[in-house]
Every structure is written in C-alpha cells, then in structure tokens.
Coordinates of C-alpha atoms in Angstrom, one line a residue:
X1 CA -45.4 -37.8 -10.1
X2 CA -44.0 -36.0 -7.3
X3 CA -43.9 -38.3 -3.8
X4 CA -46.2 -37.2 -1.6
X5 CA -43.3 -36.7 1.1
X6 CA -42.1 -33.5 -0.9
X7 CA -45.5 -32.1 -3.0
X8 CA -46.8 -28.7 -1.6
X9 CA -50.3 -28.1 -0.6
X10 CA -52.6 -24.7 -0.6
X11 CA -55.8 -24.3 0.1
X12 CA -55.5 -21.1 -2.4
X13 CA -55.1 -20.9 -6.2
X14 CA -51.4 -21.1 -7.3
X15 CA -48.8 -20.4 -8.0
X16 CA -48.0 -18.6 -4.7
X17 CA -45.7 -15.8 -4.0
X18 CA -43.1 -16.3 -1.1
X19 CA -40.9 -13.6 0.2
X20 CA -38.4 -12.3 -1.6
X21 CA -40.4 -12.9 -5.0
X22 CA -40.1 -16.4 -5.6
X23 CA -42.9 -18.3 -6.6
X24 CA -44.4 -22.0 -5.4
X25 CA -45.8 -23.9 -7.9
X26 CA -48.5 -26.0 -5.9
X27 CA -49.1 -30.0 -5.9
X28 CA -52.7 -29.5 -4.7
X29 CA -55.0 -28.7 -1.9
X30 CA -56.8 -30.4 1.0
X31 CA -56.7 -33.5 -0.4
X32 CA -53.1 -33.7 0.2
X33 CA -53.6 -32.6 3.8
X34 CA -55.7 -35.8 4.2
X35 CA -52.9 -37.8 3.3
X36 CA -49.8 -36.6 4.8
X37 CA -48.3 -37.8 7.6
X38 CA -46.2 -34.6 8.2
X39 CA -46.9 -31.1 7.7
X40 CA -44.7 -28.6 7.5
X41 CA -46.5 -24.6 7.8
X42 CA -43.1 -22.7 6.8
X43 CA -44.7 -18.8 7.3
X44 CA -47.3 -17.1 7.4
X45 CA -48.4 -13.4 6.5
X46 CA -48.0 -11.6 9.5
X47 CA -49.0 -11.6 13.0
X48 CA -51.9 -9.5 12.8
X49 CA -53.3 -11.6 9.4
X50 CA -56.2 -13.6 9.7
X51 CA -55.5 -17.1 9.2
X52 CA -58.6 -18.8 6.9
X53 CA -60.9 -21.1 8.6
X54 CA -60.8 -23.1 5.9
X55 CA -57.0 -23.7 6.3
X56 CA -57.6 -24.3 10.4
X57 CA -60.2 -26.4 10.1
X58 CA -58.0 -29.0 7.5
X59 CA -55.1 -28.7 9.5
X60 CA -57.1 -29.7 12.9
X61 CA -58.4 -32.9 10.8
X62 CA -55.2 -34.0 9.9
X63 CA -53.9 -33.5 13.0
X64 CA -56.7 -35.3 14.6
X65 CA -56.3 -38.2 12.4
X66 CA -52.8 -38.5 13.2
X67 CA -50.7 -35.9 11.2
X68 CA -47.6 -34.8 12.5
X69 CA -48.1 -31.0 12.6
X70 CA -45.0 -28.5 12.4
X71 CA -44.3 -24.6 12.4
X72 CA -41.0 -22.5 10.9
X73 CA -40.8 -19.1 12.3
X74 CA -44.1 -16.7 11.9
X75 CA -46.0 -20.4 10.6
X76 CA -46.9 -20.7 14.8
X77 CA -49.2 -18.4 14.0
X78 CA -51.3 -20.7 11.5
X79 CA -50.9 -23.7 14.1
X80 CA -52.0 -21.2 16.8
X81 CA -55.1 -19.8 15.1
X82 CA -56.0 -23.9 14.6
X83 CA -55.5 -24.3 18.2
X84 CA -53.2 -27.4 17.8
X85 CA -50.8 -25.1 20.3
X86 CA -53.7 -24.4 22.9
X87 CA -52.1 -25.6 26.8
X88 CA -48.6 -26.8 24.6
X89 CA -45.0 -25.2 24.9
X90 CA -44.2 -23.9 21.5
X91 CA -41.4 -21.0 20.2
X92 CA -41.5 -18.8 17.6
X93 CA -39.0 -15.5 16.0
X94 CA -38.1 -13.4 19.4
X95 CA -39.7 -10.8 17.5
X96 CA -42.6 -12.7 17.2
X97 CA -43.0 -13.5 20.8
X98 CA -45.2 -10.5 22.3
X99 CA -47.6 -10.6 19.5
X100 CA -48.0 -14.6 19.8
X101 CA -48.5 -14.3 23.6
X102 CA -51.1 -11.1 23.7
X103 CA -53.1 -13.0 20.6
X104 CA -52.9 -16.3 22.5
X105 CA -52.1 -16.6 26.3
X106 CA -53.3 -20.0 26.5
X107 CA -49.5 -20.9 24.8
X108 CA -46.7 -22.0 27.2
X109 CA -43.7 -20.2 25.7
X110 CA -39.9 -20.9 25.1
X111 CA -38.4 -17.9 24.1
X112 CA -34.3 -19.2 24.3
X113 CA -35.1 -22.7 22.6
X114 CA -34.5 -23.1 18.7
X115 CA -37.2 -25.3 18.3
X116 CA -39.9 -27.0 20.3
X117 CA -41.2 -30.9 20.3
X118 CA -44.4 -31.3 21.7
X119 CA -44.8 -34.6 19.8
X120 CA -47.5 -34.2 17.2
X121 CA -46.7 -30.7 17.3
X122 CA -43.4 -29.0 17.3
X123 CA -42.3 -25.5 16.3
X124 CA -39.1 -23.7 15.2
X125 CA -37.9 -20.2 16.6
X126 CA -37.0 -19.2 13.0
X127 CA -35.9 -20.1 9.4
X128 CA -32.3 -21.3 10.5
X129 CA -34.0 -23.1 13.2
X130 CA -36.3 -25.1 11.3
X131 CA -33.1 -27.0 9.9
X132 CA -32.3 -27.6 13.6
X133 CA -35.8 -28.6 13.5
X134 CA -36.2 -30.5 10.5
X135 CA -32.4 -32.7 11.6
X136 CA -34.2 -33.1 14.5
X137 CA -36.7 -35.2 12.8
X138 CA -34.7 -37.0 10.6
X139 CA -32.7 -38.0 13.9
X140 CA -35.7 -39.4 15.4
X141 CA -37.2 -41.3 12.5
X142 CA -34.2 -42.4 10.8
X143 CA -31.7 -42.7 13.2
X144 CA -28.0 -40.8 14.3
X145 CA -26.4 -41.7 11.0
X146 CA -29.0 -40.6 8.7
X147 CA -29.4 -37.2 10.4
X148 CA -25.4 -37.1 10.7
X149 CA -25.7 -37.7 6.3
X150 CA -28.3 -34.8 6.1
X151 CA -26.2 -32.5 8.7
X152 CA -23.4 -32.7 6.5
X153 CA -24.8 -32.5 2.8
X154 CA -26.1 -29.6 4.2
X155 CA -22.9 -28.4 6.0
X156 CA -24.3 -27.5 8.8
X157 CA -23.8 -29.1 12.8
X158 CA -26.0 -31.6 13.5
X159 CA -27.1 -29.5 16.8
X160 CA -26.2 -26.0 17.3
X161 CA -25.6 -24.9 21.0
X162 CA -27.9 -22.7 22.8
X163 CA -31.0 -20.6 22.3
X164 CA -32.3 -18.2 20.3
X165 CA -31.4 -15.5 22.7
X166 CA -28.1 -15.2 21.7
X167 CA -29.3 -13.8 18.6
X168 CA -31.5 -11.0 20.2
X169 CA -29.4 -8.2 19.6
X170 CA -27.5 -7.1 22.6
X171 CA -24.4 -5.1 22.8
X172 CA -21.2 -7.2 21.5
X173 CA -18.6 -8.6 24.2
X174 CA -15.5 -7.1 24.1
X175 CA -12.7 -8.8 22.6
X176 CA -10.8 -9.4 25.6
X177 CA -13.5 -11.3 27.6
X178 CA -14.7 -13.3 24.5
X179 CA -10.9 -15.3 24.7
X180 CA -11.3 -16.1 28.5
X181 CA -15.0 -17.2 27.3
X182 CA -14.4 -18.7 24.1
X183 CA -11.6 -20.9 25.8
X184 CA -13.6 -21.7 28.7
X185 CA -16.6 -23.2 26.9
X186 CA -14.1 -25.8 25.5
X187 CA -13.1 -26.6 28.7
X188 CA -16.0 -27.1 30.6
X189 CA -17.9 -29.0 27.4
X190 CA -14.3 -31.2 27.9
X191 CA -15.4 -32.0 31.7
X192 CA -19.1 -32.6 31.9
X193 CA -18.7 -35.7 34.1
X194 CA -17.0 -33.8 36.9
X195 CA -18.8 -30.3 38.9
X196 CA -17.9 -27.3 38.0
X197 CA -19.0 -24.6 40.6
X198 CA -19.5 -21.2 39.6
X199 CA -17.1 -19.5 42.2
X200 CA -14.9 -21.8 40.4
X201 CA -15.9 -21.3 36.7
X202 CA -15.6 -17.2 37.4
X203 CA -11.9 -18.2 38.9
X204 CA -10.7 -19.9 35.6
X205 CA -12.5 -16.7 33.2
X206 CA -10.8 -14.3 35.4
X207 CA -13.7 -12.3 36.5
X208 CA -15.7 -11.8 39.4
X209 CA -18.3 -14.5 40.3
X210 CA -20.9 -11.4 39.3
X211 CA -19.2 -10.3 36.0
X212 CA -18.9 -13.7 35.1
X213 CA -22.6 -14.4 35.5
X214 CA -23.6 -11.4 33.7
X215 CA -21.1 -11.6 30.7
X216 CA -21.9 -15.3 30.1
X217 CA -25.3 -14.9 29.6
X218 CA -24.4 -12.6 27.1
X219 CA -22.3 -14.7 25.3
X220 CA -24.6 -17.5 25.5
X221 CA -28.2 -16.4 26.1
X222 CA -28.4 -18.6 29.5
X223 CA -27.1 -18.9 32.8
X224 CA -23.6 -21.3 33.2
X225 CA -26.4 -24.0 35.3
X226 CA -28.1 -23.8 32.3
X227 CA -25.6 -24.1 29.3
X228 CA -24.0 -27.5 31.8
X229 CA -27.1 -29.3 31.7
X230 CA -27.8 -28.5 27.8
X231 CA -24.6 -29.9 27.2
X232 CA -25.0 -33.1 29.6
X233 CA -28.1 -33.8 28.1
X234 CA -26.6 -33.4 24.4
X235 CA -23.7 -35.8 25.4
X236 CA -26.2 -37.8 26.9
X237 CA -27.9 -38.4 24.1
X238 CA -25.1 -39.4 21.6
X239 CA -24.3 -41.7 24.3
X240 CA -28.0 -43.6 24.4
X241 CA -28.1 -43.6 20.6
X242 CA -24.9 -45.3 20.1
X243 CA -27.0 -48.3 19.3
X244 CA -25.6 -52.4 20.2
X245 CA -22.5 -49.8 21.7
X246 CA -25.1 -47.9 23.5
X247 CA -24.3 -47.4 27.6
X248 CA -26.6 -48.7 30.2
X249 CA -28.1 -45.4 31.8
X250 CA -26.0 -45.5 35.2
X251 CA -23.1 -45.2 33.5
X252 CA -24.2 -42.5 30.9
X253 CA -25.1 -40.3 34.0
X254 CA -21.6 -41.0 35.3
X255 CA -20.2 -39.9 32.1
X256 CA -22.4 -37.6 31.7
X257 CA -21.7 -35.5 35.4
X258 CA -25.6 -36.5 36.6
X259 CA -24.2 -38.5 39.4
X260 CA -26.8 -40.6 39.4
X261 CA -30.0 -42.2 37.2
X262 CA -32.4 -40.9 38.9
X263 CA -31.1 -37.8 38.2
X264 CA -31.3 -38.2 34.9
X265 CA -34.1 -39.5 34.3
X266 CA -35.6 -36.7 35.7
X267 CA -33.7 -34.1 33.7
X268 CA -34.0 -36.8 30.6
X269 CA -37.9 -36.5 31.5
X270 CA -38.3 -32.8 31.4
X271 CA -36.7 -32.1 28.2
X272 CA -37.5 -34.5 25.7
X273 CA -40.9 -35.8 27.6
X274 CA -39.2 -39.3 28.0
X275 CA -36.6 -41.7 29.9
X276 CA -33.4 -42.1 28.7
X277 CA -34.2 -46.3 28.5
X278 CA -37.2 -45.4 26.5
X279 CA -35.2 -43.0 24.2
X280 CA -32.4 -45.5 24.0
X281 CA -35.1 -48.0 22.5
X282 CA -35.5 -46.2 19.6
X283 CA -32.5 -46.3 18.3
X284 CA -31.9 -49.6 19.3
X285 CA -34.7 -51.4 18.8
X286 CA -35.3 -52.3 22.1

C-alpha cells in the first residue's frame, strides 16, 4: 500500500505521459483528492490548454475543506483556472508570466520570487524552484533540522539567494566586474547588522554609484535595498528558529541591522504574513 502522503492522483485514465516520455503510473482519482491534506499540481499542458472542470471543481473542494493546495511551474495555471489564486500573490516560469496575467488579471504577481506562500496556496516559479518550495514546507512543518536533513540528501542549499530574475537571460557580466561583485556580496552578507549606504557600497565595488546600481541588478535580479533586506530577513529567520537558543526579537533586529522591532516586525509582516514572535512559536513551541 502506498501512503497516502506520496500516491498520485488523476482524474484521467492512466498511466500518464510526462515530458520527456516518462510515464506515471496512477494511485487513483478524486477519491484521493478528498483525502489529502496537501496537493502538489506539478505542470500542466500549456498556457493556452483548457484545464477540465472536473479537475477544478475537485481541487476547489479540497481546498475548501482544508487542503493545502500547491503549484510547480506551468501547474499555476490549473490552480488559476480553479480560482484558488483569484485576489492572491502567486509566481510562475518568467516565461509564463504574460500569458498568466492576460488570462487572469485578477492575480497579484511576483515575477523575481522563487516561490510564493499564500498559506493554503503557494506557488513555485519553476521546476528548480519547487524544491526551494517543497524545503520550504518541510521547514515549516517539521522544523530547521528536518529541512536542513532533506537539503542535504538532496545536495542542494537549504535557501537559494534571490529571484528568478537572475535567470531571465540577460547579457553576461564581464569578468572583471563579477570579482569586485562576487567579493562584495560576501562582505555585505558578513555585515548585515551595520548600514551600508549605496554611495558607500559603489565605493568598495569600484564603480560609480550609477554603474553599480545597474550592474548589480544584473548580477542579482534586484536592487542592493533589496538583496539587504532578503538577506536580514533570511538571517533573521535562522535566528528565531534557533529553538530554547532562540533570540528575543529586539535583539535579532540588532543583529539583524533592523535597528529596531518595530521595524521588523513590519518587514517580518510583509513577507511571510506574520510576526517574528508568532514565527518564533512554531519552532519553539511557544
């Protein structure tokens, strides 16, 4: 008997066909929708393919009954078509993005995010980033060691930095300005509990405040404000989950280069949809 935590479901005949050939032999239908506590749409067709009411109108049950509901790459478009993603942020492939917006406007979009959380919904940007999403779940329900376990089995980092944009393809830095960047990075991920002004940052790179703007974008697919706070709220996060060691939240925002709680509670807030004391509980237990 294959657990329920691994069986695939279709609402189709199988054995499916997948890309690249390989075929899916199939646990069983909507029954197993009715039961699952996580779903997991890995692809879909195409952008312009129909999605079977059939297949919405399970998936909006499940979800409805409490299902957590998930999307890997062109998948969004099933969850779209079902309207689970209807007034939510979601992501998708970048080359997915201006057919997922014309078909449905009513999406908030992330295009330089690997993967979305919207709670009972969350999406990945692509294959690669549904492992990003996938350790993200296994982080959340099981805790910083368990994810740390899966991370490594898999060799792979337990969270890659930045967004999908660095992936859109752009033309390649030259070799001289990717050592002053490459070096730099390290540095200012080294520092995050001091400020690091931009006239400053250009200073240390060797560039102009201008060229340094526009070649660190396309190293990293975001602005230097933007890759700072990713990285605060990253070491932020380690530091909250560090369970009976965990630090009070005034003195992860010290550590962390917020300056104060308030701050980051309200940068906490708007990324992850909750506190850092409420985060911190579920890793401790508190």
């Amino acid at each position: 008997m294959v657990p329920l935590w691994r069986r695939v479901a279709s609402l189709e005949p199988g054995p499916l066909r997948a890309a690249g050939g390989l075929r899916v032999e199939v646990d069983g239908a909507a029954a197993l929708l009715a039961r699952a506590g996580t779903i997991v749409v890995p692809g879909w067709r195409g952008a312009a393919e129909p999605v079977p009411d059939t297949v919405c109108r399970a998936l909006r049950r499940a979800h409805a009954r409490g299902a957590r509901v998930l999307s890997l790459c062109s998948g969004v478009f099933v969850l779209a078509a079902a309207g689970l993603l209807e007034g939510r942020r979601a992501t998708t492939h970048w080359r997915y993005m201006d057919a997922l917006r014309r078909a449905h406007p009513g999406i908030a979009l992330e295009e330089d995010v690997l993967y979305v959380d919207e709670g009972s919904v969350l999406t990945a940007a692509g294959s690669a980033a549904g492992i990003d999403l996938c350790l993200h779940l296994v982080r959340g329900d099981f805790g910083l060691d368990a994810a740390n376990s899966v991370a490594r089995r898999l060799v792979v980092p337990l969270h890659r930095d930045g967004g999908q944009a660095q992936y859109v393809p752009r033309p390649v830095p030259t070799e001289r300005e990717g050592a002053r960047l490459g070096p730099l990075l390290d540095r200012m991920r080294a520092r995050l509990d001091r400020p690091q002004p931009l006239p400053a940052l250009a200073r240390e790179a060797g560039m102009s405040l201008r060229t340094f703007l526009r070649r660190f974008r396309d190293a990293t697919g975001c602005p230097p404000g933007e890759w700072l706070l990713r990285r605060r709220l990253d070491r932020a996060r380690e530091l909250l989950e560090g369970g009976a060691r965990a630090a009070p939240v005034e003195e992860v925002a010290g550590l962390c280069g917020f300056g104060s709680a308030a701050t980051l509670r309200h940068h906490f807030r708007r990324r992850f949809g909750l506190g850092p004391a409420a985060y911190r509980a579920r890793f401790t237990g508190g």
